[in-house]
Structure formats: structure tokens, C-alpha cells
Amino acid sequence: MNSIIVSMVATAGLVVSGFALAGDMPAEGKAKCGACHSIDKATMAPSFMEISEKFKGDKDASKKIAASITMGGSFGWEYGNMPARGLGANDAEIQSLSKFIAGLAK
Ligand code: HEC
């Protein structure tokens, strides 16, 4: 009995820590980008980590990323098209998400 409870607690702990990792995505990113993007898994769009790798070492990375998000469209990833501003991100959100994405690949 006790071991069942222990394993349930352990499982719950894993689930919670899984959420904590996914929680690294800023709130506006979850709401306006998370339907298509994840931080580290390619889903129906490139992961934010892959995108960060693409711009790594470019001192204008966050500016370029912001321009891509604002325009939307296709950027050569061959996933299809991204809607301009994702699901309605405003300029301030685009600025902060761009910095976040640019900072992922170190
Ligand atoms: C409806 C799905 C969808 C949503 C929502 C979405 N994206 Fe995308 N995004 C895509 C797809 C698809 C691509 C890849 C396009 C291609 O194949 O070139 C992409 C590509 C990108 C790129 C790559 C730009 C480049 O120059 O390589 C960035 C940065 C990006 N998205 C950021 C965001 C951010 C930030 C948000 C939220 C504000 C967001 N996306 C919301 C689908 C989406």
C-alpha cells in the first residue's frame, strides 16, 4: 500500500516537473505561439531552440526574429506558413519573445 502511494507521489512529481520545463515558455508565448511551437520539440513548426540556433552569433538576431514574427509567412523551414504575429501578439510581446528565442542557443 505504502509503495503504491510512494509511486503515485513520484509519478505526480514527474508530471509536475514536466510542466515546470514546459513552463519555461513565457506566458504570452504559450498563449500566442504554443499552438504551433514548442521550446525544444519540432511539432508543426520549428522549435524555438532550432530557430535560436539558426540565428546564433548574429548580433541582430532578436531584431531579425522580431521581423519574421511580425511578417509571418515562410522562412525556408518547409513546415508551411506562419500567420503574421502568430495568434495576435502585439509589438511588445513580439519584442520580448524575440529576445527570449534569441537567448535560447548559447
Ligand atoms: C499557426 C501556427 C503558428 C503560430 C501560432 C506561430 N507560428 Fe511561428 N512558425 C510557424 C511555422 C509553420 C513556421 C515555419 C515556416 C517555414 O516553414 O518556413 C514558423 C516559424 C517561426 C520563426 C522562424 C523565423 C525565421 O526567420 O526562421 C519564428 C521566429 C517564429 N515562428 C516565432 C513565432 C512566435 C514568437 C509566435 C507567437 C507570437 C509564433 N511563431 C506563432 C507556425 C506558427
mmCIF file of C-alpha atoms and ligand atoms in Angstrom:
data_model
loop_
_atom_site.group_PDB
_atom_site.id
_atom_site.type_symbol
_atom_site.label_atom_id
_atom_site.label_comp_id
_atom_site.label_asym_id
_atom_site.label_seq_id
_atom_site.Cartn_x
_atom_site.Cartn_y
_atom_site.Cartn_z
ATOM 1 C CA MET A 1 0.000 0.000 0.000
ATOM 2 C CA ASN A 2 2.702 2.392 1.031
ATOM 3 C CA SER A 3 4.701 1.605 -2.085
ATOM 4 C CA ILE A 4 1.687 2.391 -4.241
ATOM 5 C CA ILE A 5 1.358 5.767 -2.585
ATOM 6 C CA VAL A 6 5.078 6.389 -2.959
ATOM 7 C CA SER A 7 4.989 5.570 -6.653
ATOM 8 C CA MET A 8 1.910 7.752 -7.139
ATOM 9 C CA VAL A 9 3.694 10.630 -5.470
ATOM 10 C CA ALA A 10 6.772 10.007 -7.594
ATOM 11 C CA THR A 11 4.670 9.970 -10.766
ATOM 12 C CA ALA A 12 2.915 13.152 -9.758
ATOM 13 C CA GLY A 13 6.327 14.690 -9.138
ATOM 14 C CA LEU A 14 7.444 13.773 -12.649
ATOM 15 C CA VAL A 15 4.323 15.235 -14.172
ATOM 16 C CA VAL A 16 4.772 18.430 -12.209
ATOM 17 C CA SER A 17 8.435 18.766 -13.189
ATOM 18 C CA GLY A 18 7.447 18.126 -16.824
ATOM 19 C CA PHE A 19 5.137 21.086 -16.608
ATOM 20 C CA ALA A 20 7.853 23.130 -14.981
ATOM 21 C CA LEU A 21 10.043 22.554 -18.056
ATOM 22 C CA ALA A 22 7.275 23.455 -20.470
ATOM 23 C CA GLY A 23 6.710 26.465 -18.214
ATOM 24 C CA ASP A 24 9.975 27.897 -19.463
ATOM 25 C CA MET A 25 7.887 29.270 -22.324
ATOM 26 C CA PRO A 26 6.795 32.807 -21.358
ATOM 27 C CA ALA A 27 3.037 33.152 -20.811
ATOM 28 C CA GLU A 28 2.472 35.189 -23.989
ATOM 29 C CA GLY A 29 4.450 32.565 -25.915
ATOM 30 C CA LYS A 30 2.216 29.794 -24.620
ATOM 31 C CA ALA A 31 -0.914 31.707 -25.484
ATOM 32 C CA LYS A 32 0.078 33.058 -28.883
ATOM 33 C CA CYS A 33 2.704 30.679 -30.217
ATOM 34 C CA GLY A 34 2.353 27.463 -28.227
ATOM 35 C CA ALA A 35 -0.323 26.000 -30.503
ATOM 36 C CA CYS A 36 2.411 25.528 -33.108
ATOM 37 C CA HIS A 37 5.781 25.987 -31.397
ATOM 38 C CA SER A 38 7.452 24.279 -28.506
ATOM 39 C CA ILE A 39 10.766 25.239 -26.954
ATOM 40 C CA ASP A 40 12.638 22.102 -27.842
ATOM 41 C CA LYS A 41 10.445 19.840 -29.964
ATOM 42 C CA ALA A 42 9.697 20.287 -33.643
ATOM 43 C CA THR A 43 5.948 19.853 -33.940
ATOM 44 C CA MET A 44 4.094 21.551 -36.767
ATOM 45 C CA ALA A 45 6.642 24.343 -36.682
ATOM 46 C CA PRO A 46 10.362 24.545 -35.884
ATOM 47 C CA SER A 47 11.176 24.563 -32.165
ATOM 48 C CA PHE A 48 12.278 27.856 -30.633
ATOM 49 C CA MET A 49 15.635 26.212 -29.892
ATOM 50 C CA GLU A 50 16.199 25.339 -33.582
ATOM 51 C CA ILE A 51 15.242 28.859 -34.559
ATOM 52 C CA SER A 52 17.676 30.222 -32.000
ATOM 53 C CA GLU A 53 20.434 28.020 -33.467
ATOM 54 C CA LYS A 54 19.682 29.459 -36.914
ATOM 55 C CA PHE A 55 20.388 32.993 -35.674
ATOM 56 C CA LYS A 56 23.167 32.112 -33.264
ATOM 57 C CA GLY A 57 26.112 34.504 -33.442
ATOM 58 C CA ASP A 58 24.122 37.138 -35.349
ATOM 59 C CA LYS A 59 24.224 40.342 -33.352
ATOM 60 C CA ASP A 60 20.920 41.405 -34.889
ATOM 61 C CA ALA A 61 19.298 38.053 -34.058
ATOM 62 C CA SER A 62 16.463 39.390 -31.949
ATOM 63 C CA LYS A 63 15.685 42.160 -34.482
ATOM 64 C CA LYS A 64 15.554 39.660 -37.328
ATOM 65 C CA ILE A 65 13.457 37.225 -35.334
ATOM 66 C CA ALA A 66 11.056 40.053 -34.449
ATOM 67 C CA ALA A 67 10.764 40.982 -38.141
ATOM 68 C CA SER A 68 9.968 37.353 -39.051
ATOM 69 C CA ILE A 69 7.297 37.095 -36.358
ATOM 70 C CA THR A 70 5.693 40.388 -37.402
ATOM 71 C CA MET A 71 5.569 39.469 -41.094
ATOM 72 C CA GLY A 72 4.813 35.786 -40.797
ATOM 73 C CA GLY A 73 4.950 33.677 -43.942
ATOM 74 C CA SER A 74 7.542 31.092 -44.782
ATOM 75 C CA PHE A 75 11.208 31.256 -43.909
ATOM 76 C CA GLY A 76 12.594 28.202 -45.651
ATOM 77 C CA TRP A 77 11.883 25.684 -42.874
ATOM 78 C CA GLU A 78 9.424 23.839 -45.108
ATOM 79 C CA TYR A 79 6.775 23.480 -42.443
ATOM 80 C CA GLY A 80 4.375 25.764 -44.275
ATOM 81 C CA ASN A 81 3.305 29.277 -43.411
ATOM 82 C CA MET A 82 3.235 31.101 -40.136
ATOM 83 C CA PRO A 83 0.405 33.590 -39.556
ATOM 84 C CA ALA A 84 1.721 37.158 -39.091
ATOM 85 C CA ARG A 85 2.133 37.831 -35.339
ATOM 86 C CA GLY A 86 1.242 34.237 -34.512
ATOM 87 C CA LEU A 87 -2.066 34.261 -32.710
ATOM 88 C CA GLY A 88 -2.204 38.039 -32.326
ATOM 89 C CA ALA A 89 0.985 39.002 -30.474
ATOM 90 C CA ASN A 90 1.397 42.772 -30.067
ATOM 91 C CA ASP A 91 4.679 44.645 -30.633
ATOM 92 C CA ALA A 92 5.784 44.472 -27.001
ATOM 93 C CA GLU A 93 5.127 40.733 -26.868
ATOM 94 C CA ILE A 94 6.988 40.214 -30.140
ATOM 95 C CA GLN A 95 9.974 42.151 -28.750
ATOM 96 C CA SER A 96 10.171 40.119 -25.585
ATOM 97 C CA LEU A 97 9.581 36.771 -27.329
ATOM 98 C CA SER A 98 12.279 37.590 -29.883
ATOM 99 C CA LYS A 99 14.793 38.238 -27.122
ATOM 100 C CA PHE A 100 13.698 35.057 -25.406
ATOM 101 C CA ILE A 101 14.153 32.987 -28.598
ATOM 102 C CA ALA A 102 17.478 34.648 -29.478
ATOM 103 C CA GLY A 103 18.778 33.834 -25.998
ATOM 104 C CA LEU A 104 17.978 30.112 -26.074
ATOM 105 C CA ALA A 105 21.009 28.833 -28.005
ATOM 106 C CA LYS A 106 24.164 29.739 -26.155
HETATM 107 C C1 HEC B 1 -0.397 28.594 -36.647
HETATM 108 C C2 HEC B 1 0.934 28.125 -36.297
HETATM 109 C C3 HEC B 1 1.948 29.126 -35.772
HETATM 110 C C4 HEC B 1 1.810 30.040 -34.743
HETATM 111 C C5 HEC B 1 0.585 30.318 -33.891
HETATM 112 C C6 HEC B 1 3.105 30.678 -34.609
HETATM 113 N N1 HEC B 1 3.990 30.182 -35.526
HETATM 114 FE FE1 HEC B 1 5.943 30.684 -35.734
HETATM 115 N N2 HEC B 1 6.114 29.463 -37.332
HETATM 116 C C7 HEC B 1 5.126 28.625 -37.794
HETATM 117 C C8 HEC B 1 5.630 27.867 -38.931
HETATM 118 C C9 HEC B 1 4.847 26.828 -39.723
HETATM 119 C C10 HEC B 1 6.957 28.298 -39.126
HETATM 120 C C11 HEC B 1 7.936 27.808 -40.186
HETATM 121 C C12 HEC B 1 7.642 28.405 -41.548
HETATM 122 C C13 HEC B 1 8.541 27.755 -42.600
HETATM 123 O O1 HEC B 1 8.337 26.562 -42.880
HETATM 124 O O2 HEC B 1 9.466 28.420 -43.095
HETATM 125 C C14 HEC B 1 7.228 29.302 -38.095
HETATM 126 C C15 HEC B 1 8.451 29.955 -37.959
HETATM 127 C C16 HEC B 1 8.751 30.831 -36.932
HETATM 128 C C17 HEC B 1 10.025 31.518 -36.769
HETATM 129 C C18 HEC B 1 11.239 31.378 -37.685
HETATM 130 C C19 HEC B 1 11.568 32.663 -38.394
HETATM 131 C C20 HEC B 1 12.794 32.560 -39.262
HETATM 132 O O3 HEC B 1 13.211 33.642 -39.729
HETATM 133 O O4 HEC B 1 13.350 31.460 -39.464
HETATM 134 C C21 HEC B 1 9.913 32.267 -35.629
HETATM 135 C C22 HEC B 1 10.966 33.169 -35.013
HETATM 136 C C23 HEC B 1 8.586 32.067 -35.100
HETATM 137 N N3 HEC B 1 7.903 31.200 -35.923
HETATM 138 C C24 HEC B 1 8.133 32.651 -33.947
HETATM 139 C C25 HEC B 1 6.806 32.593 -33.517
HETATM 140 C C26 HEC B 1 6.305 33.301 -32.365
HETATM 141 C C27 HEC B 1 7.137 34.134 -31.415
HETATM 142 C C28 HEC B 1 4.970 33.038 -32.293
HETATM 143 C C29 HEC B 1 3.965 33.604 -31.307
HETATM 144 C C30 HEC B 1 3.846 35.052 -31.268
HETATM 145 C C31 HEC B 1 4.647 32.139 -33.392
HETATM 146 N N4 HEC B 1 5.796 31.903 -34.114
HETATM 147 C C32 HEC B 1 3.387 31.645 -33.653
HETATM 148 C C33 HEC B 1 3.862 28.485 -37.290
HETATM 149 C C34 HEC B 1 3.315 29.236 -36.266
#
